[in-house]
Amino acid sequence: MEPINPDNVCHVPVLEREVAEWLKPSKPGTVFVDCTIGYGGHSAALARYFDAQDFLIGIDRDAEAIAYCRERFKEVPFRVSLHHRGYEELEAILKEEKVAAADRYLIDCGFSSPQIDRAERGFSFSRDAVIDMRMDRRQELTAKDVIQMWSEKELADLFQRYGEERFSRRIAKAIVRRRKEAPIETTRELADVVIQAIPARYQHQEGIHPATRVFMALRIYVNNELECLRQGIQAALAHLRPHGRIGILTYHSLEHRLCRNLLRDFCVPRRHPPGIPVRGDEEPARGVMLTRKAVRPCAAEQNRNPRSRSAQFRVMERLEDRMD
Ligand SMILES: C[S@@+](CC[C@H](N)C(=O)[O-])C[C@H]1O[C@@H](n2cnc3c(N)ncnc32)[C@H](O)[C@@H]1O
C-alpha cells in the first residue's frame, strides 16, 4: 500500500460543530465509538472535550484511513483503540474491548474525500482509473466485476434499486452492447457509456453529473452499504447506555429512510404481541429523538463543502430503563 502523504489528505468533516455539540461527553469515563473514523476529523473535534478517563474506539474499513488515524491519535491524552474492520462487526469489536455498552456512537455514512480523490481507488468518473470502488481492498468483489459479468436485467435492477436511476434499462442495455465490442475497464469508459445512454435533454437536469446515480448504485452494492448500516445501527442501539447518544450522518434518500425508520422504531412505544401476559399493552419508548427534524448544513457550509449538500444529521438518546 502506498503511504499517504498527510499534506494531501483533505477531508472536511460535515457539520463538525453540530456533531461535536450533540455528541460531546457529558460525564467522565465516556466511551465514544466512531464507527466510520475516516481521517479522524469528527473524532478530533470531539477529542477537544475528552479527558484522561475517556476512551475512543475508532473503526473503518479503509486501511489507509486507519493507518492515518494511528499517526493522528498517537499521542493524545486519552485511550484510543483503532480497528480496521466494518462497523457491522460492532458487537464483536465491543466484546473484544470488554465494553458492554457505550455512551456515544457516530456513524458518518458513505465515502471520504480521499477515497474519491485518489484516482486508483476507482470510485470517481472525474478521475480515470480501473473501476474498483472497494472501501476495504481485502474484499474480492469490485465494481468492475459487476459491470463485466452481470446480465442486462441484473444491471438495470441494480441501477434502479440503489441509484433510483430512471434510465436504468437504457443504461444497462448500452453497457451490455458496449461490452460485446470491448470490456469496460475504467471509470471514464463507464461514465461515457452512461452519458450516451441518457437522452440529451435529461443529462444535466438535477445539477449532478449524469453518471452519478449509476456510480452510487455500484458503490452501495459493492460495499453492501445499506445492510452494513442496518446491522451497525441495530448493534449500536443494543449496546447503548441509558442517556447514551447515537448520531448518524446520511447522504442520500436510501440512507435517510433506513436511519429514520430504525431510530423512530426505537423511540415509539411497542405493542406487545397478543397473548403475552404483561401489564398494560405497550412497552414504553426506549429512546427519544433529540433532533426533531434532521439537521442540515447551512448554505455557507454547502458552498464551502459541496459533499455536505445532501447531508442529514439525526441524534437519538436512550432513555433510562423503566422499572415498573
Ligand atoms: C464520510 S467518511 C468519514 C469521515 C470522518 N467522519 C471524518 O471526519 O474524517 C466515511 C468513512 O466510512 C468508512 N466506511 C464506510 N462503510 C463502512 C463500514 N461498513 N464499516 C466501517 N467503515 C466504513 C469509509 O471507509 C470512510 O472512511
mmCIF file of N, CA, C and O in Angstrom, residues 128-132 144 147-148 178 182-190:
data_model
loop_
_atom_site.group_PDB
_atom_site.id
_atom_site.type_symbol
_atom_site.label_atom_id
_atom_site.label_comp_id
_atom_site.label_asym_id
_atom_site.label_seq_id
_atom_site.Cartn_x
_atom_site.Cartn_y
_atom_site.Cartn_z
ATOM 1 N N ASP A 128 -9.848 9.167 -14.066
ATOM 2 C CA ASP A 128 -9.874 7.897 -14.783
ATOM 3 C C ASP A 128 -8.989 6.852 -14.106
ATOM 4 O O ASP A 128 -7.841 7.107 -13.785
ATOM 5 N N ALA A 129 -9.583 5.690 -13.865
ATOM 6 C CA ALA A 129 -8.852 4.567 -13.256
ATOM 7 C C ALA A 129 -9.684 3.320 -13.455
ATOM 8 O O ALA A 129 -10.866 3.405 -13.816
ATOM 9 N N VAL A 130 -9.081 2.165 -13.191
ATOM 10 C CA VAL A 130 -9.853 0.928 -13.277
ATOM 11 C C VAL A 130 -11.014 1.013 -12.281
ATOM 12 O O VAL A 130 -10.821 1.436 -11.138
ATOM 13 N N ILE A 131 -12.203 0.603 -12.721
ATOM 14 C CA ILE A 131 -13.393 0.684 -11.855
ATOM 15 C C ILE A 131 -13.181 -0.278 -10.690
ATOM 16 O O ILE A 131 -12.976 -1.467 -10.900
ATOM 17 N N ASP A 132 -13.247 0.234 -9.464
ATOM 18 C CA ASP A 132 -12.941 -0.626 -8.315
ATOM 19 C C ASP A 132 -14.011 -0.438 -7.235
ATOM 20 O O ASP A 132 -14.882 -1.263 -7.044
ATOM 21 N N LYS A 144 -15.897 -3.406 -11.124
ATOM 22 C CA LYS A 144 -15.612 -3.861 -12.495
ATOM 23 C C LYS A 144 -16.204 -5.251 -12.729
ATOM 24 O O LYS A 144 -16.761 -5.536 -13.795
ATOM 25 N N ILE A 147 -19.847 -4.819 -13.504
ATOM 26 C CA ILE A 147 -20.056 -4.274 -14.854
ATOM 27 C C ILE A 147 -19.747 -5.316 -15.937
ATOM 28 O O ILE A 147 -20.413 -5.400 -16.959
ATOM 29 N N GLN A 148 -18.729 -6.147 -15.708
ATOM 30 C CA GLN A 148 -18.331 -7.134 -16.731
ATOM 31 C C GLN A 148 -19.265 -8.323 -16.777
ATOM 32 O O GLN A 148 -19.498 -8.898 -17.823
ATOM 33 N N ARG A 178 -21.989 -2.435 -25.380
ATOM 34 C CA ARG A 178 -20.598 -1.987 -25.464
ATOM 35 C C ARG A 178 -19.615 -3.107 -25.039
ATOM 36 O O ARG A 178 -18.555 -3.280 -25.620
ATOM 37 N N ALA A 182 -15.879 -4.464 -26.531
ATOM 38 C CA ALA A 182 -14.633 -4.426 -25.745
ATOM 39 C C ALA A 182 -15.009 -4.289 -24.278
ATOM 40 O O ALA A 182 -16.029 -3.652 -23.963
ATOM 41 N N PRO A 183 -14.236 -4.867 -23.369
ATOM 42 C CA PRO A 183 -14.592 -4.757 -21.954
ATOM 43 C C PRO A 183 -14.572 -3.303 -21.481
ATOM 44 O O PRO A 183 -13.787 -2.497 -21.981
ATOM 45 N N ILE A 184 -15.446 -2.993 -20.531
ATOM 46 C CA ILE A 184 -15.437 -1.643 -19.942
ATOM 47 C C ILE A 184 -14.539 -1.732 -18.714
ATOM 48 O O ILE A 184 -14.873 -2.406 -17.744
ATOM 49 N N GLU A 185 -13.394 -1.062 -18.788
ATOM 50 C CA GLU A 185 -12.391 -1.234 -17.742
ATOM 51 C C GLU A 185 -12.321 -0.053 -16.774
ATOM 52 O O GLU A 185 -12.055 -0.219 -15.602
ATOM 53 N N THR A 186 -12.508 1.149 -17.300
ATOM 54 C CA THR A 186 -12.189 2.320 -16.477
ATOM 55 C C THR A 186 -13.439 3.158 -16.172
ATOM 56 O O THR A 186 -14.470 3.044 -16.841
ATOM 57 N N THR A 187 -13.260 4.014 -15.171
ATOM 58 C CA THR A 187 -14.390 4.844 -14.719
ATOM 59 C C THR A 187 -14.857 5.790 -15.839
ATOM 60 O O THR A 187 -16.050 6.008 -16.008
ATOM 61 N N ARG A 188 -13.918 6.323 -16.597
ATOM 62 C CA ARG A 188 -14.317 7.237 -17.694
ATOM 63 C C ARG A 188 -15.052 6.487 -18.784
ATOM 64 O O ARG A 188 -16.053 6.985 -19.318
ATOM 65 N N GLU A 189 -14.570 5.267 -19.106
ATOM 66 C CA GLU A 189 -15.260 4.482 -20.147
ATOM 67 C C GLU A 189 -16.703 4.230 -19.706
ATOM 68 O O GLU A 189 -17.637 4.381 -20.483
ATOM 69 N N LEU A 190 -16.860 3.876 -18.429
ATOM 70 C CA LEU A 190 -18.213 3.601 -17.938
ATOM 71 C C LEU A 190 -19.066 4.877 -17.977
ATOM 72 O O LEU A 190 -20.211 4.860 -18.436
#
